[in-house]
mmCIF file of C-alpha atoms in Angstrom:
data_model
loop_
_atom_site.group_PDB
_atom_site.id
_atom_site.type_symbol
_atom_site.label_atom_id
_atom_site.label_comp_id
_atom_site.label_asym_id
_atom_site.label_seq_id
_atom_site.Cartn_x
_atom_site.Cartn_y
_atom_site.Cartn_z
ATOM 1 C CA UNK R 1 107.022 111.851 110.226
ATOM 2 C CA UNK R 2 110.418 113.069 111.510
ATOM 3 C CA UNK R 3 111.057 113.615 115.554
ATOM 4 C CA UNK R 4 112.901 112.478 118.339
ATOM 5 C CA UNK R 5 111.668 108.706 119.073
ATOM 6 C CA UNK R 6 112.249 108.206 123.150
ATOM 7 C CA UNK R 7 111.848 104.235 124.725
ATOM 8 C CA UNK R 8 110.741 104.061 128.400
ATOM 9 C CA UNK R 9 111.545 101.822 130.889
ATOM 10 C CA UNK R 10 108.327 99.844 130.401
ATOM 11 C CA UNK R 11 108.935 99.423 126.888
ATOM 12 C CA UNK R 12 106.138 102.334 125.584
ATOM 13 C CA UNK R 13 107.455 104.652 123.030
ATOM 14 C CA UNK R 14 106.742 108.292 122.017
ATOM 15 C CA UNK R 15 107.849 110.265 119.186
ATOM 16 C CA UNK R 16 107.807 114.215 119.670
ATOM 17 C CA UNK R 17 106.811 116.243 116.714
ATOM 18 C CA UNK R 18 106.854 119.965 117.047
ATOM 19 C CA UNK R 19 107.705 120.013 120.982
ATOM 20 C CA UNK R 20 104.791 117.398 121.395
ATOM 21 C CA UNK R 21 104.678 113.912 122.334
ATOM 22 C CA UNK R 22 102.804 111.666 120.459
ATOM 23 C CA UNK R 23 102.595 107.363 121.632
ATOM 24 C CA UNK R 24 104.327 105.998 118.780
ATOM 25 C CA UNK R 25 102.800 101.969 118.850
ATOM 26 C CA UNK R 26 102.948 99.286 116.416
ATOM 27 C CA UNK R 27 101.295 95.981 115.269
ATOM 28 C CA UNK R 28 102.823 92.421 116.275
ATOM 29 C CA UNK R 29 104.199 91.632 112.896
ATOM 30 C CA UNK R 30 106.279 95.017 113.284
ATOM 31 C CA UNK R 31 107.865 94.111 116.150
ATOM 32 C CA UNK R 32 111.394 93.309 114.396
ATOM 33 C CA UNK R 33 111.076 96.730 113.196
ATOM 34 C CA UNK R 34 110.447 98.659 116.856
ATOM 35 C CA UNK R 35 113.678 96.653 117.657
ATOM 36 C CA UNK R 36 116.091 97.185 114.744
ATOM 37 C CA UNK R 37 115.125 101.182 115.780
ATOM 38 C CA UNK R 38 116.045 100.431 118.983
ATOM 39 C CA UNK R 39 119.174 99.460 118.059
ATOM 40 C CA UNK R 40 119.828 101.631 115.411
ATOM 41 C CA UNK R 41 119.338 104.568 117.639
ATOM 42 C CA UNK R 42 121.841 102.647 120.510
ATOM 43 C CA UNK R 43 124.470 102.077 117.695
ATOM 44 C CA UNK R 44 124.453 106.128 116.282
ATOM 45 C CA UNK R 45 123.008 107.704 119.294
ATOM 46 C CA UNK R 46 120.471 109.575 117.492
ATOM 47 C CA UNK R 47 117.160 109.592 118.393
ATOM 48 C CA UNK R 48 115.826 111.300 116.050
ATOM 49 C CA UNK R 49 114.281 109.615 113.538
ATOM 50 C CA UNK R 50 112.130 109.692 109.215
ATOM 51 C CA UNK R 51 109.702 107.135 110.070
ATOM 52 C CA UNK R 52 107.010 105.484 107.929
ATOM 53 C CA UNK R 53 103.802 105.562 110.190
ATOM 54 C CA UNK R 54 99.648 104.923 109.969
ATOM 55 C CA UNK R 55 97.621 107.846 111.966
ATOM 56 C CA UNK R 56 95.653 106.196 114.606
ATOM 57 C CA UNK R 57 92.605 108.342 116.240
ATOM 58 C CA UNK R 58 90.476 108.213 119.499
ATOM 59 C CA UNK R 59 87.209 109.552 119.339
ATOM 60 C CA UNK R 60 85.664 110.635 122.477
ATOM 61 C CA UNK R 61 81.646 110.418 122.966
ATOM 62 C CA UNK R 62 81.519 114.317 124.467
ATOM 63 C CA UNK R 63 81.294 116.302 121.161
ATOM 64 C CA UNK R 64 83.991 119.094 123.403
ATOM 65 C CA UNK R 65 86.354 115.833 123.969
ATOM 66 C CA UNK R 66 89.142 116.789 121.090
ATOM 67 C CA UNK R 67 90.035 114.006 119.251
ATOM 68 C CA UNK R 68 93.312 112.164 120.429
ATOM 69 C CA UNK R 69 96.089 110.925 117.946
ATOM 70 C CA UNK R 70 99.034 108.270 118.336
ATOM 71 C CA UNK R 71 100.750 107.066 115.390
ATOM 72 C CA UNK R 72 101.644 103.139 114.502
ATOM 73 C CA UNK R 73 105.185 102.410 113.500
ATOM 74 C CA UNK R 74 105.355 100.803 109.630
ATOM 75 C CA UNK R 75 108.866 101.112 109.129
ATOM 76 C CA UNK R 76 112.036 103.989 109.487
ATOM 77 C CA UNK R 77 113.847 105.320 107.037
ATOM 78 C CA UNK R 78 117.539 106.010 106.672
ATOM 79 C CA UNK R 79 117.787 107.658 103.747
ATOM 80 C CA UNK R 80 118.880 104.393 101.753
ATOM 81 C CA UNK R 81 115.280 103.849 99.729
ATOM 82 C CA UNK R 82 114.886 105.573 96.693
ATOM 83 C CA UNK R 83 111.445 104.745 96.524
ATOM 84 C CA UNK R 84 108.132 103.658 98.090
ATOM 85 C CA UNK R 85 106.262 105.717 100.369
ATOM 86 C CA UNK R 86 108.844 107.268 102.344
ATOM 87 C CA UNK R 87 110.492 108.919 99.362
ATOM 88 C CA UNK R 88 107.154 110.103 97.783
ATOM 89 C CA UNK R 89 105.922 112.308 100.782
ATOM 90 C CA UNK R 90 107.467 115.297 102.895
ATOM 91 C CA UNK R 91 107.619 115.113 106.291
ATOM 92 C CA UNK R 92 104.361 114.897 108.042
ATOM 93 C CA UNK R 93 102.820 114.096 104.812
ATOM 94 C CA UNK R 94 100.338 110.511 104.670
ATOM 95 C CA UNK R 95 98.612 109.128 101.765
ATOM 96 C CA UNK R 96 94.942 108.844 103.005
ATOM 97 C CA UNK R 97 92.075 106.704 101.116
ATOM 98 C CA UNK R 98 89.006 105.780 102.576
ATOM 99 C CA UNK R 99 85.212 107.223 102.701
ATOM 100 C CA UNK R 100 84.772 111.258 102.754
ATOM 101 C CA UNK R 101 82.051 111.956 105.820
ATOM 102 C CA UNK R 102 81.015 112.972 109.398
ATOM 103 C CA UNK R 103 81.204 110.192 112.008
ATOM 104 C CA UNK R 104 78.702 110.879 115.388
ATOM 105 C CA UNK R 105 82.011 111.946 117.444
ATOM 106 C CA UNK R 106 83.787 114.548 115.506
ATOM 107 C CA UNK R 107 82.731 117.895 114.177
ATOM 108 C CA UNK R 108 85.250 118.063 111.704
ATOM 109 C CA UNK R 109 84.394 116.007 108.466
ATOM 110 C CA UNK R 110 86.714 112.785 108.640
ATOM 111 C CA UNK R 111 88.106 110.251 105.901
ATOM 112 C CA UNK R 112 87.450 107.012 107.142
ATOM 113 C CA UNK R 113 90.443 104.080 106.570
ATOM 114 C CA UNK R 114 89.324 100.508 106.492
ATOM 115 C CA UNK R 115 91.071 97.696 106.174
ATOM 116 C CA UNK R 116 91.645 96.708 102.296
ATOM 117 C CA UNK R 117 90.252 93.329 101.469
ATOM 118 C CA UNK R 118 92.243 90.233 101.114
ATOM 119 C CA UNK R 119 91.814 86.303 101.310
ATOM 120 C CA UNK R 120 94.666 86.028 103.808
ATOM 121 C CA UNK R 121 92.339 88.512 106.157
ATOM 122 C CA UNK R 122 89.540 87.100 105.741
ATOM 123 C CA UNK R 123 90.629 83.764 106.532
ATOM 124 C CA UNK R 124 92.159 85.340 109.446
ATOM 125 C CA UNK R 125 89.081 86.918 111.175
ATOM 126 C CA UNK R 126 86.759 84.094 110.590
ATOM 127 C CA UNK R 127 89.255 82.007 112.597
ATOM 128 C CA UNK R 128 89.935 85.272 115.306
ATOM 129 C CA UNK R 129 88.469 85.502 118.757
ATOM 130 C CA UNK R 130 85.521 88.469 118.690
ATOM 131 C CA UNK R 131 87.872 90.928 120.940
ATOM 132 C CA UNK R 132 90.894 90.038 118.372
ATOM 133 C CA UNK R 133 88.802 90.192 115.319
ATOM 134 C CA UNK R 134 86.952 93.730 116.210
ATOM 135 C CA UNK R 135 90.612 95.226 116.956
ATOM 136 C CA UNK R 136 91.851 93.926 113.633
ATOM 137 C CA UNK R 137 88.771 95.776 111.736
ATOM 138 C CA UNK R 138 88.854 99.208 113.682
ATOM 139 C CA UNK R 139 88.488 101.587 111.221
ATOM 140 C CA UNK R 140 90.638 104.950 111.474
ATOM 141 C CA UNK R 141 88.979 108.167 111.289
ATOM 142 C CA UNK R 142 90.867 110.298 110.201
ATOM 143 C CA UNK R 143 90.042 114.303 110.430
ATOM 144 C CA UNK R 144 90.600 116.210 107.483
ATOM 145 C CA UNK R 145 90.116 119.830 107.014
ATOM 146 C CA UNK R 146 89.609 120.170 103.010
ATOM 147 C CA UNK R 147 87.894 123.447 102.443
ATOM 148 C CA UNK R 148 87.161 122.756 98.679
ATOM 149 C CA UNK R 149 86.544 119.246 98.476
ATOM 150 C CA UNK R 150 85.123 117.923 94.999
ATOM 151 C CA UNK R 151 82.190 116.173 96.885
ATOM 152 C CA UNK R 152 80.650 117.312 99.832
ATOM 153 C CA UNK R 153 81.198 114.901 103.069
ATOM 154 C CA UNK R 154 78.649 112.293 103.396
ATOM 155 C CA UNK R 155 76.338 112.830 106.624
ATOM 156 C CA UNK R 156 74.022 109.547 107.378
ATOM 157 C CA UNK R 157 70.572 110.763 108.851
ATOM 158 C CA UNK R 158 69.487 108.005 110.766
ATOM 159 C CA UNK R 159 65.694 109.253 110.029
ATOM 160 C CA UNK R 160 66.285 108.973 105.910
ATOM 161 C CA UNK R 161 65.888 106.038 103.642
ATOM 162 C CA UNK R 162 68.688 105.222 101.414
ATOM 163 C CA UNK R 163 67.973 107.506 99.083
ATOM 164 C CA UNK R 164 70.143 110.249 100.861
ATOM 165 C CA UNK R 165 73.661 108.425 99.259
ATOM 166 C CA UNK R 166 76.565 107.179 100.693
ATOM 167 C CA UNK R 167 79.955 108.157 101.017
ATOM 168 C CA UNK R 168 82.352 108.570 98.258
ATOM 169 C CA UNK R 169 86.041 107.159 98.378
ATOM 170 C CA UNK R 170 88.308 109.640 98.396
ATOM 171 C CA UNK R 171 92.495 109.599 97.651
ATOM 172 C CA UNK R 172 94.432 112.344 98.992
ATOM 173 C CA UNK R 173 97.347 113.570 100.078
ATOM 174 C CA UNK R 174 97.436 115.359 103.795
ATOM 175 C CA UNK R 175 99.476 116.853 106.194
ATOM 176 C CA UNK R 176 99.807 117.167 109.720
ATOM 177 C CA UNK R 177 100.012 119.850 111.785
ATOM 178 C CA UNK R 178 101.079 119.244 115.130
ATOM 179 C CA UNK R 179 100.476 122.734 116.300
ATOM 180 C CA UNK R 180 96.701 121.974 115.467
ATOM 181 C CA UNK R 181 96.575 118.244 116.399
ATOM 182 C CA UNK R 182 95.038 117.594 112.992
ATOM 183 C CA UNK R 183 95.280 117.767 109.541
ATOM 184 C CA UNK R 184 94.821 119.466 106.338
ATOM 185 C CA UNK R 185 94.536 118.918 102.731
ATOM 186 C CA UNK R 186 97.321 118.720 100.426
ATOM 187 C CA UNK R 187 96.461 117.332 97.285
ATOM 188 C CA UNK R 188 94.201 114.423 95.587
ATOM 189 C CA UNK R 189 95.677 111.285 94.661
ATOM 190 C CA UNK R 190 93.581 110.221 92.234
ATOM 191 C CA UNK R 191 89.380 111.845 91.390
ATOM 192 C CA UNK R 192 86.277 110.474 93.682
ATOM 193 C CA UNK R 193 84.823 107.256 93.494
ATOM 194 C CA UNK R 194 81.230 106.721 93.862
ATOM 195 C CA UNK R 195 81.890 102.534 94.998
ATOM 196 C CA UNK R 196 85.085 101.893 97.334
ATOM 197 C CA UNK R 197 87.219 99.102 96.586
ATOM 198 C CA UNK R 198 86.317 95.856 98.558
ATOM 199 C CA UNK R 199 86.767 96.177 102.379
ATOM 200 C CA UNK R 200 86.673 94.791 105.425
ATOM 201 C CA UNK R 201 85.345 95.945 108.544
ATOM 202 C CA UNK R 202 83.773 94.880 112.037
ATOM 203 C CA UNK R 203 79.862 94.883 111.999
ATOM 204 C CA UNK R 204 77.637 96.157 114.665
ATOM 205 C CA UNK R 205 76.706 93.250 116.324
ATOM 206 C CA UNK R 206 80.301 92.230 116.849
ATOM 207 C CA UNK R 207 81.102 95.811 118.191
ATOM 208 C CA UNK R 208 77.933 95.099 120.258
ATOM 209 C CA UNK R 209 78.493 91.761 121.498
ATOM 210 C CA UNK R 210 82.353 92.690 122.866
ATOM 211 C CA UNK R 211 80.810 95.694 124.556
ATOM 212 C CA UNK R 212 78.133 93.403 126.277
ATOM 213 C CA UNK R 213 81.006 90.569 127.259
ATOM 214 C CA UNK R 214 83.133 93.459 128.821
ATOM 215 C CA UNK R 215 80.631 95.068 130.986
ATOM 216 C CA UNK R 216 79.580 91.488 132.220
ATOM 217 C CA UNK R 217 83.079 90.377 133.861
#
Protein backbone atom coordinates (compact mmCIF):
# COMPACT_ATOMS: atom_id res chain seq x y z
CA UNK A 1 0.00 0.00 0.00
CA UNK A 2 1.11 3.60 -0.66
CA UNK A 3 -0.12 6.67 1.83
CA UNK A 4 0.98 9.09 4.14
CA UNK A 5 2.37 7.08 7.35
CA UNK A 6 1.77 9.68 10.53
CA UNK A 7 3.57 8.64 14.28
CA UNK A 8 1.74 9.98 17.38
CA UNK A 9 2.94 11.06 20.42
CA UNK A 10 2.19 7.72 22.10
CA UNK A 11 4.02 5.88 19.62
CA UNK A 12 0.63 4.43 17.53
CA UNK A 13 0.84 4.81 13.86
CA UNK A 14 -1.69 5.27 11.01
CA UNK A 15 -1.30 5.19 7.41
CA UNK A 16 -4.07 7.13 5.30
CA UNK A 17 -5.11 5.56 2.09
CA UNK A 18 -7.62 7.37 -0.01
CA UNK A 19 -8.35 10.30 2.65
CA UNK A 20 -8.77 7.43 5.32
CA UNK A 21 -6.88 6.43 8.23
CA UNK A 22 -6.08 3.08 8.72
CA UNK A 23 -3.80 1.80 12.33
CA UNK A 24 -0.80 0.72 10.65
CA UNK A 25 0.76 -1.99 13.61
CA UNK A 26 3.41 -4.47 13.46
CA UNK A 27 4.80 -7.69 15.10
CA UNK A 28 7.85 -7.56 17.69
CA UNK A 29 10.40 -8.95 15.35
CA UNK A 30 9.49 -5.86 13.00
CA UNK A 31 10.24 -3.46 15.29
CA UNK A 32 13.75 -2.42 13.62
CA UNK A 33 11.68 -1.89 10.67
CA UNK A 34 8.81 0.66 12.32
CA UNK A 35 12.07 2.50 13.36
CA UNK A 36 14.32 2.65 10.28
CA UNK A 37 10.71 4.30 8.78
CA UNK A 38 10.79 6.51 11.39
CA UNK A 39 13.87 7.69 10.54
CA UNK A 40 13.76 7.50 7.06
CA UNK A 41 10.78 9.73 6.98
CA UNK A 42 12.82 12.33 9.69
CA UNK A 43 15.90 12.22 7.31
CA UNK A 44 13.71 13.09 3.73
CA UNK A 45 10.71 14.56 5.33
CA UNK A 46 8.34 12.55 3.45
CA UNK A 47 5.77 10.82 4.93
CA UNK A 48 4.50 9.24 2.46
CA UNK A 49 5.36 5.98 2.05
CA UNK A 50 5.23 1.99 -0.66
CA UNK A 51 4.96 -0.26 2.18
CA UNK A 52 4.89 -4.07 2.30
CA UNK A 53 1.91 -4.90 4.72
CA UNK A 54 -0.44 -8.15 5.98
CA UNK A 55 -4.39 -7.12 6.13
CA UNK A 56 -5.51 -7.61 9.60
CA UNK A 57 -9.53 -7.82 10.22
CA UNK A 58 -11.96 -7.40 13.23
CA UNK A 59 -15.02 -9.17 13.09
CA UNK A 60 -17.80 -7.91 15.11
CA UNK A 61 -20.57 -10.47 16.60
CA UNK A 62 -23.69 -8.01 15.30
CA UNK A 63 -24.06 -9.27 11.67
CA UNK A 64 -24.77 -4.91 10.90
CA UNK A 65 -21.21 -4.35 12.78
CA UNK A 66 -18.99 -3.73 9.36
CA UNK A 67 -15.96 -5.39 9.53
CA UNK A 68 -12.90 -3.23 10.74
CA UNK A 69 -9.38 -3.32 8.99
CA UNK A 70 -5.76 -2.20 10.22
CA UNK A 71 -2.84 -3.28 8.37
CA UNK A 72 0.62 -4.86 9.95
CA UNK A 73 3.84 -3.34 8.79
CA UNK A 74 6.27 -6.19 6.90
CA UNK A 75 8.63 -3.95 5.47
CA UNK A 76 8.80 -0.34 3.14
CA UNK A 77 9.97 0.02 0.05
CA UNK A 78 12.17 2.62 -1.57
CA UNK A 79 12.21 1.76 -4.83
CA UNK A 80 15.73 -0.05 -4.52
CA UNK A 81 14.28 -3.95 -4.78
CA UNK A 82 13.87 -5.28 -8.01
CA UNK A 83 12.11 -8.09 -6.76
CA UNK A 84 10.04 -9.90 -4.10
CA UNK A 85 6.68 -8.96 -3.24
CA UNK A 86 6.79 -5.36 -3.40
CA UNK A 87 7.81 -5.29 -7.04
CA UNK A 88 5.27 -8.01 -8.13
CA UNK A 89 2.01 -6.14 -6.99
CA UNK A 90 0.43 -2.56 -7.68
CA UNK A 91 -0.44 -0.53 -5.10
CA UNK A 92 -3.10 -1.82 -2.86
CA UNK A 93 -2.59 -5.13 -4.36
CA UNK A 94 -1.90 -8.44 -1.60
CA UNK A 95 -1.24 -11.92 -2.45
CA UNK A 96 -3.97 -13.83 -0.45
CA UNK A 97 -3.92 -17.82 0.21
CA UNK A 98 -5.89 -19.45 2.63
CA UNK A 99 -9.47 -21.36 2.76
CA UNK A 100 -12.42 -19.92 0.38
CA UNK A 101 -15.74 -19.67 2.88
CA UNK A 102 -18.27 -17.84 5.14
CA UNK A 103 -17.17 -17.35 8.76
CA UNK A 104 -20.43 -16.77 11.45
CA UNK A 105 -19.52 -12.83 11.48
CA UNK A 106 -19.38 -11.66 7.97
CA UNK A 107 -21.86 -11.74 5.16
CA UNK A 108 -19.44 -11.41 2.60
CA UNK A 109 -17.63 -14.78 1.71
CA UNK A 110 -14.00 -14.46 3.28
CA UNK A 111 -10.50 -16.20 2.50
CA UNK A 112 -9.24 -17.29 5.61
CA UNK A 113 -5.09 -16.83 6.29
CA UNK A 114 -3.50 -19.16 8.75
CA UNK A 115 -0.37 -19.34 9.84
CA UNK A 116 1.93 -21.66 7.46
CA UNK A 117 3.45 -24.54 9.31
CA UNK A 118 6.95 -24.70 10.50
CA UNK A 119 9.16 -26.55 13.21
CA UNK A 120 10.48 -23.24 14.52
CA UNK A 121 6.50 -22.39 15.27
CA UNK A 122 5.64 -25.15 16.55
CA UNK A 123 8.31 -25.36 18.95
CA UNK A 124 7.38 -21.92 19.74
CA UNK A 125 3.69 -22.33 20.79
CA UNK A 126 4.13 -25.47 22.70
CA UNK A 127 6.55 -23.46 24.87
CA UNK A 128 4.01 -20.00 24.66
CA UNK A 129 1.73 -18.87 27.43
CA UNK A 130 -2.20 -19.67 26.25
CA UNK A 131 -2.93 -15.68 25.78
CA UNK A 132 0.56 -15.51 23.70
CA UNK A 133 0.01 -18.68 21.86
CA UNK A 134 -3.85 -17.92 20.76
CA UNK A 135 -2.56 -14.33 19.47
CA UNK A 136 0.21 -16.00 17.52
CA UNK A 137 -2.49 -18.45 15.72
CA UNK A 138 -5.31 -15.78 14.99
CA UNK A 139 -6.31 -16.48 11.77
CA UNK A 140 -7.12 -13.42 9.32
CA UNK A 141 -10.29 -13.30 7.57
CA UNK A 142 -10.04 -11.75 4.96
CA UNK A 143 -13.29 -10.47 2.83
CA UNK A 144 -13.20 -11.02 -0.68
CA UNK A 145 -15.74 -10.09 -3.18
CA UNK A 146 -15.01 -12.66 -6.22
CA UNK A 147 -18.14 -12.78 -8.27
CA UNK A 148 -16.97 -15.80 -10.44
CA UNK A 149 -15.04 -17.84 -8.23
CA UNK A 150 -14.02 -21.43 -9.62
CA UNK A 151 -15.50 -23.07 -6.40
CA UNK A 152 -18.25 -21.90 -4.55
CA UNK A 153 -17.35 -20.63 -0.79
CA UNK A 154 -17.50 -23.30 1.72
CA UNK A 155 -20.48 -22.74 4.34
CA UNK A 156 -20.16 -25.28 7.53
CA UNK A 157 -23.80 -26.26 8.71
CA UNK A 158 -23.36 -27.04 12.13
CA UNK A 159 -26.53 -29.54 11.74
CA UNK A 160 -24.61 -31.69 8.73
CA UNK A 161 -22.23 -34.56 8.99
CA UNK A 162 -19.06 -34.30 7.16
CA UNK A 163 -20.28 -35.20 4.19
CA UNK A 164 -21.16 -31.49 3.24
CA UNK A 165 -17.05 -30.81 2.33
CA UNK A 166 -14.71 -28.50 3.45
CA UNK A 167 -13.13 -25.57 2.23
CA UNK A 168 -10.87 -25.38 -0.66
CA UNK A 169 -7.46 -23.38 -0.60
CA UNK A 170 -7.53 -20.76 -2.70
CA UNK A 171 -4.40 -18.35 -4.27
CA UNK A 172 -5.30 -15.06 -5.48
CA UNK A 173 -4.45 -11.90 -6.17
CA UNK A 174 -6.77 -8.88 -4.57
CA UNK A 175 -7.12 -5.43 -4.24
CA UNK A 176 -8.25 -2.98 -1.92
CA UNK A 177 -10.53 -0.48 -2.12
CA UNK A 178 -10.48 1.97 0.46
CA UNK A 179 -13.56 3.73 -0.71
CA UNK A 180 -15.37 0.33 0.08
CA UNK A 181 -13.33 -0.79 3.14
CA UNK A 182 -12.85 -4.14 1.42
CA UNK A 183 -11.68 -5.94 -1.30
CA UNK A 184 -12.06 -7.42 -4.62
CA UNK A 185 -10.73 -9.99 -6.87
CA UNK A 186 -7.95 -9.52 -9.14
CA UNK A 187 -6.61 -12.56 -10.37
CA UNK A 188 -5.71 -16.35 -9.24
CA UNK A 189 -2.35 -17.22 -8.32
CA UNK A 190 -2.30 -20.54 -8.93
CA UNK A 191 -5.97 -23.23 -9.53
CA UNK A 192 -7.94 -24.59 -6.20
CA UNK A 193 -6.77 -27.06 -3.96
CA UNK A 194 -9.00 -29.53 -2.46
CA UNK A 195 -6.18 -30.19 0.84
CA UNK A 196 -4.34 -26.89 2.17
CA UNK A 197 -0.81 -27.06 2.84
CA UNK A 198 0.05 -27.89 6.55
CA UNK A 199 -1.09 -25.18 9.06
CA UNK A 200 -1.24 -24.04 12.20
CA UNK A 201 -3.91 -22.61 14.11
CA UNK A 202 -5.42 -22.08 17.75
CA UNK A 203 -8.09 -24.78 18.69
CA UNK A 204 -11.31 -24.18 20.41
CA UNK A 205 -10.59 -25.08 23.69
CA UNK A 206 -7.63 -22.74 23.83
CA UNK A 207 -9.86 -19.87 22.37
CA UNK A 208 -12.23 -21.12 25.13
CA UNK A 209 -10.07 -21.43 28.00
CA UNK A 210 -8.48 -17.58 27.47
CA UNK A 211 -12.04 -16.36 27.22
CA UNK A 212 -12.94 -18.15 30.59
CA UNK A 213 -9.44 -16.80 32.38
CA UNK A 214 -10.38 -13.19 31.19
CA UNK A 215 -13.84 -12.95 32.40
CA UNK A 216 -12.63 -14.46 35.82
CA UNK A 217 -10.04 -11.56 36.86
Amino acid sequence: VTGEVNFADDGQATITIGQKDYQLGFANSRQRVLNTLKKEITATGQPRQRLVVYPKIIHFPKRDQHHQISFQLVAFDKGECLNGVSQQLKDNEFQLRGLWQFIPVCRVPCISVMKNFSKERLDYIKKADLDQKVRFLKSSHVPISWKDSPTKPFRFNPKAGKEQGHATFVQIKAKFLPQRNSFTFVEQLAPPLEDAPKFLKASKDDKASLQKSKKSR
